[in-house]
Amino acid sequence: MEGMIERLEAMLAKGTDNMLLRFSLGKAYAEQDCFDQAQTHLRAALDFDPAYSVAWKWLGKACLGMGDAVEARAAWERGVAAAQARGDKQVEKELQVFLKRLDKQAAAGV
């Protein structure tokens, strides 16, 4: 994974900047538990395409990884709206599960 991040960062450094590159970087950083970097790139991806529901999913995961359940909820709610608008039922279902988990944790006082 490290090599992939380095290759993607090199592309960004050379001036390539688009939604897919930023999403790929954000997801890769999130998978390495580098949530701060993940958030930065996922937000940049969403600047390119705010209707990209999968980026909202990963942004929520990054926020939660940083301990920010409020921002995670906000990202996942935006993601549900984006998924519904695009008819992306799978992502919509996943995000609703994540939101229910947050509700359960909040109810349990975690």
CSV table of C-alpha atoms in Angstrom, one decimal:
chain,number,residue,atom,x,y,z
A,1,MET,CA,0.0,0.0,0.0
A,2,GLU,CA,2.9,2.4,0.8
A,3,GLY,CA,4.1,2.2,-2.8
A,4,MET,CA,0.7,3.0,-4.1
A,5,ILE,CA,0.4,6.1,-1.9
A,6,GLU,CA,3.8,7.3,-3.0
A,7,ARG,CA,2.9,6.8,-6.7
A,8,LEU,CA,-0.4,8.7,-6.2
A,9,GLU,CA,1.3,11.5,-4.2
A,10,ALA,CA,3.9,11.8,-7.0
A,11,MET,CA,1.2,12.2,-9.6
A,12,LEU,CA,-0.4,14.9,-7.4
A,13,ALA,CA,3.0,16.6,-7.0
A,14,LYS,CA,3.4,16.7,-10.8
A,15,GLY,CA,0.2,18.6,-11.2
A,16,THR,CA,-2.4,15.9,-11.8
A,17,ASP,CA,-5.4,16.6,-9.6
A,18,ASN,CA,-8.8,15.1,-10.1
A,19,MET,CA,-11.6,13.4,-8.2
A,20,LEU,CA,-10.4,9.8,-8.8
A,21,LEU,CA,-6.8,10.6,-7.7
A,22,ARG,CA,-7.9,12.4,-4.6
A,23,PHE,CA,-10.4,9.6,-3.8
A,24,SER,CA,-7.8,6.9,-4.3
A,25,LEU,CA,-5.4,8.8,-2.0
A,26,GLY,CA,-8.0,9.3,0.6
A,27,LYS,CA,-9.1,5.7,0.7
A,28,ALA,CA,-5.5,4.5,0.7
A,29,TYR,CA,-4.7,6.7,3.7
A,30,ALA,CA,-7.8,5.7,5.5
A,31,GLU,CA,-6.9,2.0,5.0
A,32,GLN,CA,-3.6,2.8,6.6
A,33,ASP,CA,-5.3,4.5,9.6
A,34,CYS,CA,-3.8,7.9,8.5
A,35,PHE,CA,-7.2,9.6,9.0
A,36,ASP,CA,-6.0,13.2,8.9
A,37,GLN,CA,-4.4,12.8,5.4
A,38,ALA,CA,-7.4,10.7,4.3
A,39,GLN,CA,-9.8,13.5,5.3
A,40,THR,CA,-7.9,16.1,3.4
A,41,HIS,CA,-7.9,14.1,0.1
A,42,LEU,CA,-11.5,12.9,0.5
A,43,ARG,CA,-12.7,16.4,1.0
A,44,ALA,CA,-10.8,17.5,-2.1
A,45,ALA,CA,-12.4,14.6,-4.1
A,46,LEU,CA,-15.8,15.8,-3.0
A,47,ASP,CA,-14.9,19.3,-4.1
A,48,PHE,CA,-14.7,17.8,-7.6
A,49,ASP,CA,-17.8,15.7,-7.3
A,50,PRO,CA,-20.1,16.3,-4.2
A,51,ALA,CA,-22.4,13.6,-5.5
A,52,TYR,CA,-19.8,10.8,-5.2
A,53,SER,CA,-21.4,8.8,-2.4
A,54,VAL,CA,-18.5,6.4,-1.9
A,55,ALA,CA,-16.2,9.3,-1.1
A,56,TRP,CA,-18.7,10.4,1.6
A,57,LYS,CA,-18.6,6.8,3.0
A,58,TRP,CA,-14.8,6.9,3.3
A,59,LEU,CA,-14.8,10.5,4.7
A,60,GLY,CA,-17.2,9.3,7.4
A,61,LYS,CA,-14.8,6.5,8.2
A,62,ALA,CA,-11.9,8.9,8.4
A,63,CYS,CA,-13.8,11.2,10.7
A,64,LEU,CA,-14.8,8.4,12.9
A,65,GLY,CA,-11.2,7.2,13.0
A,66,MET,CA,-10.2,10.6,14.3
A,67,GLY,CA,-12.9,10.3,17.0
A,68,ASP,CA,-15.3,12.8,15.4
A,69,ALA,CA,-18.7,11.0,15.4
A,70,VAL,CA,-20.5,14.3,14.6
A,71,GLU,CA,-18.5,14.8,11.4
A,72,ALA,CA,-18.9,11.1,10.5
A,73,ARG,CA,-22.6,11.4,10.8
A,74,ALA,CA,-22.7,14.5,8.7
A,75,ALA,CA,-20.6,12.8,6.0
A,76,TRP,CA,-22.7,9.7,6.0
A,77,GLU,CA,-26.0,11.6,5.9
A,78,ARG,CA,-24.6,13.6,2.9
A,79,GLY,CA,-23.6,10.2,1.4
A,80,VAL,CA,-27.1,8.8,1.8
A,81,ALA,CA,-28.5,11.8,0.0
A,82,ALA,CA,-25.9,11.5,-2.8
A,83,ALA,CA,-26.5,7.7,-3.1
A,84,GLN,CA,-30.3,8.2,-3.3
A,85,ALA,CA,-29.9,10.8,-6.0
A,86,ARG,CA,-27.8,8.5,-8.1
A,87,GLY,CA,-29.8,5.4,-7.3
A,88,ASP,CA,-26.8,3.7,-5.7
A,89,LYS,CA,-28.7,1.3,-3.4
A,90,GLN,CA,-25.7,-0.6,-2.1
A,91,VAL,CA,-23.9,2.5,-0.8
A,92,GLU,CA,-27.1,3.8,0.6
A,93,LYS,CA,-27.7,0.6,2.6
A,94,GLU,CA,-24.1,0.6,3.9
A,95,LEU,CA,-24.3,4.2,5.0
A,96,GLN,CA,-27.6,3.6,6.8
A,97,VAL,CA,-26.0,0.7,8.7
A,98,PHE,CA,-23.1,3.0,9.7
A,99,LEU,CA,-25.6,5.6,10.9
A,100,LYS,CA,-27.6,3.0,12.9
A,101,ARG,CA,-24.3,1.9,14.6
A,102,LEU,CA,-23.6,5.5,15.5
A,103,ASP,CA,-27.1,5.8,17.0
A,104,LYS,CA,-26.6,2.6,19.1
A,105,GLN,CA,-23.2,3.9,20.3
A,106,ALA,CA,-24.7,7.3,21.2
A,107,ALA,CA,-27.6,5.6,23.1
A,108,ALA,CA,-25.1,3.4,24.9
A,109,GLY,CA,-23.1,6.5,25.9
A,110,VAL,CA,-20.0,5.2,24.1
